[in-house]
PDB file of C-alpha atoms in Angstrom:
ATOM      1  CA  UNK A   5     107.464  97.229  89.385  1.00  0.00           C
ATOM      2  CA  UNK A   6     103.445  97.238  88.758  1.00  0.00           C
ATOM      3  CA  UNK A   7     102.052  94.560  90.432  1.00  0.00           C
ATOM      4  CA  UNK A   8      98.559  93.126  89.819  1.00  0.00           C
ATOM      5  CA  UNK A   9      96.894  92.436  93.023  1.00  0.00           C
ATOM      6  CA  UNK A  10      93.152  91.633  91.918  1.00  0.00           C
ATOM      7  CA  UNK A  11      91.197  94.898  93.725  1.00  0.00           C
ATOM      8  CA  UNK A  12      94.362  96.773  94.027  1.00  0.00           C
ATOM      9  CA  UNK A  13      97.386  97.317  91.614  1.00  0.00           C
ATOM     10  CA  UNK A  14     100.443  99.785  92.674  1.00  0.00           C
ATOM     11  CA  UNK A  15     103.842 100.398  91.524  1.00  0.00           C
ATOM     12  CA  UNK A  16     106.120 101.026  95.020  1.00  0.00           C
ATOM     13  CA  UNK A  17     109.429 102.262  94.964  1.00  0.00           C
ATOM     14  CA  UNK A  18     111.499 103.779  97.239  1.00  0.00           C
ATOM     15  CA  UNK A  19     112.945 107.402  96.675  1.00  0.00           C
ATOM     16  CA  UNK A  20     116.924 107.627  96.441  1.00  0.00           C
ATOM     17  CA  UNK A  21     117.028 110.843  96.114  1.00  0.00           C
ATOM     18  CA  UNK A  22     115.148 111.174  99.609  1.00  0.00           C
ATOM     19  CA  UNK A  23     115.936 108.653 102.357  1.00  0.00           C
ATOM     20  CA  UNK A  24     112.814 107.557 104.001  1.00  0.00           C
ATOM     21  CA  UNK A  25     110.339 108.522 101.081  1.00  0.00           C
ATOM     22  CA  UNK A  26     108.142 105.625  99.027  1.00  0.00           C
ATOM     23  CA  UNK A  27     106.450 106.295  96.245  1.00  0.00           C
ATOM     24  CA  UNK A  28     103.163 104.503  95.307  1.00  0.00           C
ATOM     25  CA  UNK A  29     100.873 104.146  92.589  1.00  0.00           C
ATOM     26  CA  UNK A  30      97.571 102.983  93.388  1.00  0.00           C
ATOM     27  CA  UNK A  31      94.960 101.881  91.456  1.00  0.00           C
ATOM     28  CA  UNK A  32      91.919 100.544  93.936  1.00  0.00           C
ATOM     29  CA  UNK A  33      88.321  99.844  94.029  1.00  0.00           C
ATOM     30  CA  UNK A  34      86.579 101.702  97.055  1.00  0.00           C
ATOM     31  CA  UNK A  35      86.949  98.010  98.675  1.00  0.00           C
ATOM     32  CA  UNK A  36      90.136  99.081  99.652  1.00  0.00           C
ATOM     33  CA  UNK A  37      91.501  94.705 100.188  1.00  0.00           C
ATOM     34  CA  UNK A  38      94.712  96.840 101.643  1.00  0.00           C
ATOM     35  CA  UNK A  39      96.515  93.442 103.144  1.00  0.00           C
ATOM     36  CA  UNK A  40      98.629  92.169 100.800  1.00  0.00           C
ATOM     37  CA  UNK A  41     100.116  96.259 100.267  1.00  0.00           C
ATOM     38  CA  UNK A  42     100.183  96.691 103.715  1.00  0.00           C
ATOM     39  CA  UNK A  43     102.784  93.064 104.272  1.00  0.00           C
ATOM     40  CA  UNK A  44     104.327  94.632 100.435  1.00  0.00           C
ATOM     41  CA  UNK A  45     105.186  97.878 102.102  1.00  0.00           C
ATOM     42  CA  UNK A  46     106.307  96.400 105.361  1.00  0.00           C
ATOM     43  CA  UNK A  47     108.812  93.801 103.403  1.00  0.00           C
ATOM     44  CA  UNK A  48     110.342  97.191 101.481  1.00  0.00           C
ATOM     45  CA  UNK A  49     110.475  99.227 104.769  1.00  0.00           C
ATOM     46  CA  UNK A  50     111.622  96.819 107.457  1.00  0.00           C
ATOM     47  CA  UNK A  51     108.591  97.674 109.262  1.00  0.00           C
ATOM     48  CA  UNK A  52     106.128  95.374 111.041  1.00  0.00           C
ATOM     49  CA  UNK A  53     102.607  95.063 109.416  1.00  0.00           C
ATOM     50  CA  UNK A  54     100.744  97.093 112.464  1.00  0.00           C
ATOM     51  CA  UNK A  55     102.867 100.164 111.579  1.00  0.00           C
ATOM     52  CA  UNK A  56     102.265  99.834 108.097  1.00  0.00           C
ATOM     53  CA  UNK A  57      98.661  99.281 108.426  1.00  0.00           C
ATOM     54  CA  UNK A  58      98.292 102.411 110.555  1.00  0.00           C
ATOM     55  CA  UNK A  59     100.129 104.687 107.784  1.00  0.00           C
ATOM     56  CA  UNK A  60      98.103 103.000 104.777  1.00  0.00           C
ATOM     57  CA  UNK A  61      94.667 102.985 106.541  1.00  0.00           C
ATOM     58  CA  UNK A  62      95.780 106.860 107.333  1.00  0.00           C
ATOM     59  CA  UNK A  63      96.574 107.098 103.279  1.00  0.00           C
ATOM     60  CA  UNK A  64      93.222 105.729 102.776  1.00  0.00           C
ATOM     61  CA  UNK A  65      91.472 108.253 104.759  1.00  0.00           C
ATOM     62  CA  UNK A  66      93.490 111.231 102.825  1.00  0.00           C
ATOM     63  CA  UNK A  67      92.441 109.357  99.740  1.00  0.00           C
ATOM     64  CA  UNK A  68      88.723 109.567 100.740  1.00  0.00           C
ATOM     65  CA  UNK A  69      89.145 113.404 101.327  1.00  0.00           C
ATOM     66  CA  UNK A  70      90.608 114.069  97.596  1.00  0.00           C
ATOM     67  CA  UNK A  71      87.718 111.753  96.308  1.00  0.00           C
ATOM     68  CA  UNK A  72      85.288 114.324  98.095  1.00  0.00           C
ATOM     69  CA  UNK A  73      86.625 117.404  97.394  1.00  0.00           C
ATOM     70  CA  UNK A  74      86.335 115.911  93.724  1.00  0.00           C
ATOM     71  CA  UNK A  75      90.653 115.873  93.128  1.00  0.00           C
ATOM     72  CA  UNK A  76      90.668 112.678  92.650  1.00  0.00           C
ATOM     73  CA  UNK A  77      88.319 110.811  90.153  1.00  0.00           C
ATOM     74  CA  UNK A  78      86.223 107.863  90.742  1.00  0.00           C
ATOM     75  CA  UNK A  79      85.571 105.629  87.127  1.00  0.00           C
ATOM     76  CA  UNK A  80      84.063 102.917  86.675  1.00  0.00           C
ATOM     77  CA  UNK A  81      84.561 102.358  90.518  1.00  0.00           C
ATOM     78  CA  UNK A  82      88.343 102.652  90.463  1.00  0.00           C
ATOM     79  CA  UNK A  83      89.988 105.334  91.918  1.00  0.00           C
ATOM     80  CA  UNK A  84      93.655 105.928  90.180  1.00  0.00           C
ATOM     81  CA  UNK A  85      96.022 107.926  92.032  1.00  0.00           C
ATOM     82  CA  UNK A  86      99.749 108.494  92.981  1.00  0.00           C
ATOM     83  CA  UNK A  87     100.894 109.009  96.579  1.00  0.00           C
ATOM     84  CA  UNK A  88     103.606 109.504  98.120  1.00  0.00           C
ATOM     85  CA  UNK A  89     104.510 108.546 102.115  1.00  0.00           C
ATOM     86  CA  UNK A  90     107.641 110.478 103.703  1.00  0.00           C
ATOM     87  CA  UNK A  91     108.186 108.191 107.166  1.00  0.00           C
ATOM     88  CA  UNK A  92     110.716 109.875 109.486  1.00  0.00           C
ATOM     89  CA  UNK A  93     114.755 108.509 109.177  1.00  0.00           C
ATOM     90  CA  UNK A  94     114.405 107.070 112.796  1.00  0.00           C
ATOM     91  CA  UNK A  95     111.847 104.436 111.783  1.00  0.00           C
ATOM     92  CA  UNK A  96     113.696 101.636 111.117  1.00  0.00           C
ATOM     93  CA  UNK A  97     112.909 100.936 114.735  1.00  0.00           C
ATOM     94  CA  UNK A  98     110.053  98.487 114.811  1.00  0.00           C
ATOM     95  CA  UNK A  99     108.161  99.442 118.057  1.00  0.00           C
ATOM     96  CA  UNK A 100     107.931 103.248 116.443  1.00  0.00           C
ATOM     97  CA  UNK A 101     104.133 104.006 115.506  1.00  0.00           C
ATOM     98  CA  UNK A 102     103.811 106.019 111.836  1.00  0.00           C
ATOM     99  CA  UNK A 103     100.869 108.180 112.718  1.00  0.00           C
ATOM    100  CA  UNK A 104      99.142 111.056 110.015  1.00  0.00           C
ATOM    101  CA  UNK A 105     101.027 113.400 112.271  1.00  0.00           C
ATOM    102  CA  UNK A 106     104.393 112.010 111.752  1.00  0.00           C
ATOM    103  CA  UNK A 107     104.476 110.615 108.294  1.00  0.00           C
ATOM    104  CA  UNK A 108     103.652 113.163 105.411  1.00  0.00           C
ATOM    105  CA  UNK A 109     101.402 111.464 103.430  1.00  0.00           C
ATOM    106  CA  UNK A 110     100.254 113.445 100.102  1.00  0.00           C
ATOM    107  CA  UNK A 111      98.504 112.644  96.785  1.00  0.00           C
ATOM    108  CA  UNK A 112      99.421 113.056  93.020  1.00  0.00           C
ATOM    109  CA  UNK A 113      96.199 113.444  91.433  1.00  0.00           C
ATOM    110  CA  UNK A 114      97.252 113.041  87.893  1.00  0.00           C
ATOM    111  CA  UNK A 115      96.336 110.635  85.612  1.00  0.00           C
ATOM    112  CA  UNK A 116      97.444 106.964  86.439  1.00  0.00           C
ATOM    113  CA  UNK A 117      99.305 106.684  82.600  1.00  0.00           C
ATOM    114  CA  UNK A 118     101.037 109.971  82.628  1.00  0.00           C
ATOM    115  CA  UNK A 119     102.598 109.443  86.571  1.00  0.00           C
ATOM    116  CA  UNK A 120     103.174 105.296  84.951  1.00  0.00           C
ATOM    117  CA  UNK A 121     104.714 106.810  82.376  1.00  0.00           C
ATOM    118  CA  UNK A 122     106.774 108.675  84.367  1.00  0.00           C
ATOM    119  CA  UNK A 123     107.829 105.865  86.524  1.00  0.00           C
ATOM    120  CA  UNK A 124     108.350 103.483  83.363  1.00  0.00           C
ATOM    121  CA  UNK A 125     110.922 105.683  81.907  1.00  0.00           C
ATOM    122  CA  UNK A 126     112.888 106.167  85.488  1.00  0.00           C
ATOM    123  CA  UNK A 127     112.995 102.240  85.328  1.00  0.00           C
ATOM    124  CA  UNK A 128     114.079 102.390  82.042  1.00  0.00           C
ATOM    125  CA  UNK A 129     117.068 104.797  83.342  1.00  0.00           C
ATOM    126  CA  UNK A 130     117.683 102.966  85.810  1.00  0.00           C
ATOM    127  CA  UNK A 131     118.213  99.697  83.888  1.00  0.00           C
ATOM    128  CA  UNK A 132     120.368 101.781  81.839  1.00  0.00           C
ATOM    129  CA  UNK A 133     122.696 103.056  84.451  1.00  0.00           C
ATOM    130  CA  UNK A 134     122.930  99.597  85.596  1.00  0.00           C
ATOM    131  CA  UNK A 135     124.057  98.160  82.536  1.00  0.00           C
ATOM    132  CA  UNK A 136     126.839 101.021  82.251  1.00  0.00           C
ATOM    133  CA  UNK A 137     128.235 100.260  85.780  1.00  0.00           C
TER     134      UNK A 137
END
Protein backbone atom coordinates (compact mmCIF):
# COMPACT_ATOMS: atom_id res chain seq x y z
CA UNK A 1 0.00 0.00 0.00
CA UNK A 2 1.36 3.78 -0.66
CA UNK A 3 0.72 5.69 2.14
CA UNK A 4 0.77 9.52 2.28
CA UNK A 5 2.52 10.65 5.30
CA UNK A 6 2.90 14.57 4.68
CA UNK A 7 7.10 14.80 4.41
CA UNK A 8 7.37 11.17 3.76
CA UNK A 9 5.34 8.70 1.53
CA UNK A 10 6.49 4.81 1.20
CA UNK A 11 4.98 1.72 0.01
CA UNK A 12 6.25 -1.27 2.70
CA UNK A 13 5.80 -4.72 2.10
CA UNK A 14 7.23 -7.61 3.28
CA UNK A 15 9.12 -10.14 0.91
CA UNK A 16 7.53 -13.79 0.72
CA UNK A 17 9.78 -15.00 -1.27
CA UNK A 18 12.54 -14.10 1.45
CA UNK A 19 11.65 -14.43 5.15
CA UNK A 20 12.92 -11.52 7.02
CA UNK A 21 13.23 -9.04 3.96
CA UNK A 22 10.91 -5.58 3.70
CA UNK A 23 10.74 -3.74 0.94
CA UNK A 24 10.27 0.09 1.00
CA UNK A 25 9.60 2.84 -1.18
CA UNK A 26 10.47 6.11 0.01
CA UNK A 27 9.75 9.27 -1.12
CA UNK A 28 11.22 12.04 1.60
CA UNK A 29 12.22 15.55 1.94
CA UNK A 30 15.86 15.86 3.46
CA UNK A 31 13.69 16.55 6.80
CA UNK A 32 13.67 13.07 7.16
CA UNK A 33 10.04 13.32 9.99
CA UNK A 34 11.06 9.33 10.18
CA UNK A 35 8.46 8.64 13.31
CA UNK A 36 5.45 7.64 12.07
CA UNK A 37 7.70 4.90 9.49
CA UNK A 38 9.71 4.00 12.18
CA UNK A 39 6.14 2.85 14.66
CA UNK A 40 4.80 1.63 10.63
CA UNK A 41 7.75 -0.67 10.34
CA UNK A 42 7.77 -1.79 13.92
CA UNK A 43 3.78 -2.73 13.72
CA UNK A 44 4.78 -4.99 10.34
CA UNK A 45 7.91 -6.50 12.04
CA UNK A 46 6.93 -7.19 15.63
CA UNK A 47 9.73 -5.10 16.61
CA UNK A 48 9.88 -2.37 19.26
CA UNK A 49 10.29 1.27 17.94
CA UNK A 50 14.12 1.62 19.38
CA UNK A 51 15.15 -1.25 17.06
CA UNK A 52 13.42 0.10 14.28
CA UNK A 53 14.65 3.52 14.74
CA UNK A 54 18.25 2.29 14.86
CA UNK A 55 17.86 0.33 11.36
CA UNK A 56 15.91 3.38 9.65
CA UNK A 57 18.20 6.17 11.04
CA UNK A 58 21.09 3.58 9.68
CA UNK A 59 18.93 3.57 6.15
CA UNK A 60 19.02 7.22 6.35
CA UNK A 61 22.66 7.50 6.63
CA UNK A 62 23.14 4.96 3.47
CA UNK A 63 20.61 7.20 1.83
CA UNK A 64 22.80 10.31 2.45
CA UNK A 65 25.85 8.41 0.91
CA UNK A 66 23.90 7.57 -2.55
CA UNK A 67 22.69 11.30 -2.50
CA UNK A 68 26.54 12.22 -2.43
CA UNK A 69 27.99 10.02 -4.62
CA UNK A 70 25.15 11.55 -6.94
CA UNK A 71 23.04 7.75 -7.29
CA UNK A 72 20.36 9.00 -5.99
CA UNK A 73 18.67 12.31 -7.18
CA UNK A 74 17.58 15.18 -5.18
CA UNK A 75 14.35 17.30 -7.06
CA UNK A 76 12.68 19.75 -6.05
CA UNK A 77 13.95 18.74 -2.49
CA UNK A 78 12.58 15.21 -2.57
CA UNK A 79 14.67 12.44 -2.72
CA UNK A 80 12.75 9.23 -4.39
CA UNK A 81 14.21 5.98 -3.82
CA UNK A 82 13.58 2.20 -3.20
CA UNK A 83 15.28 0.26 -0.40
CA UNK A 84 15.30 -2.69 0.73
CA UNK A 85 16.18 -3.95 4.64
CA UNK A 86 17.14 -7.82 5.05
CA UNK A 87 16.89 -8.16 9.22
CA UNK A 88 18.28 -11.53 10.36
CA UNK A 89 15.41 -14.65 10.95
CA UNK A 90 16.26 -14.52 14.77
CA UNK A 91 14.80 -11.03 15.24
CA UNK A 92 11.57 -11.56 16.22
CA UNK A 93 13.15 -11.29 19.63
CA UNK A 94 12.50 -7.82 20.91
CA UNK A 95 15.63 -7.08 23.09
CA UNK A 96 17.82 -7.95 19.69
CA UNK A 97 19.51 -4.58 18.38
CA UNK A 98 19.36 -4.30 14.19
CA UNK A 99 22.66 -2.59 13.69
CA UNK A 100 24.23 -1.53 9.82
CA UNK A 101 26.36 -4.55 10.54
CA UNK A 102 23.65 -7.00 10.94
CA UNK A 103 20.84 -5.89 8.77
CA UNK A 104 21.69 -5.50 4.94
CA UNK A 105 20.34 -2.45 4.11
CA UNK A 106 20.68 -1.47 0.20
CA UNK A 107 19.14 1.07 -2.23
CA UNK A 108 17.21 0.82 -5.61
CA UNK A 109 18.05 3.93 -7.26
CA UNK A 110 15.55 3.81 -10.00
CA UNK A 111 12.97 5.97 -10.68
CA UNK A 112 10.11 6.14 -7.99
CA UNK A 113 7.23 5.31 -11.03
CA UNK A 114 9.03 2.52 -12.70
CA UNK A 115 9.94 0.52 -9.04
CA UNK A 116 5.73 1.83 -8.18
CA UNK A 117 4.97 0.38 -11.12
CA UNK A 118 6.53 -2.57 -10.36
CA UNK A 119 5.02 -2.92 -7.01
CA UNK A 120 1.42 -1.91 -8.40
CA UNK A 121 1.31 -4.76 -10.72
CA UNK A 122 2.65 -7.43 -7.89
CA UNK A 123 -0.48 -6.06 -5.93
CA UNK A 124 -2.44 -6.46 -8.76
CA UNK A 125 -1.19 -10.31 -8.85
CA UNK A 126 -1.62 -10.69 -5.76
CA UNK A 127 -5.29 -9.60 -5.63
CA UNK A 128 -5.61 -11.92 -8.41
CA UNK A 129 -4.30 -15.02 -6.81
CA UNK A 130 -6.47 -14.19 -3.99
CA UNK A 131 -9.55 -14.09 -5.77
CA UNK A 132 -8.66 -17.61 -7.45
CA UNK A 133 -8.07 -19.30 -4.02
Amino acid sequence: MYQRTGKINYAMEPNPLQPGTYSAIVQHDRKMDISYMVQNIAERTSLNNSTVQSVVLALVEEIGKEVANGNIVVVNGLVSFRAALHVPPHTTDPEYEITPDNANLSIDTRPLPEIKNEVETRASYKRVAHVEK
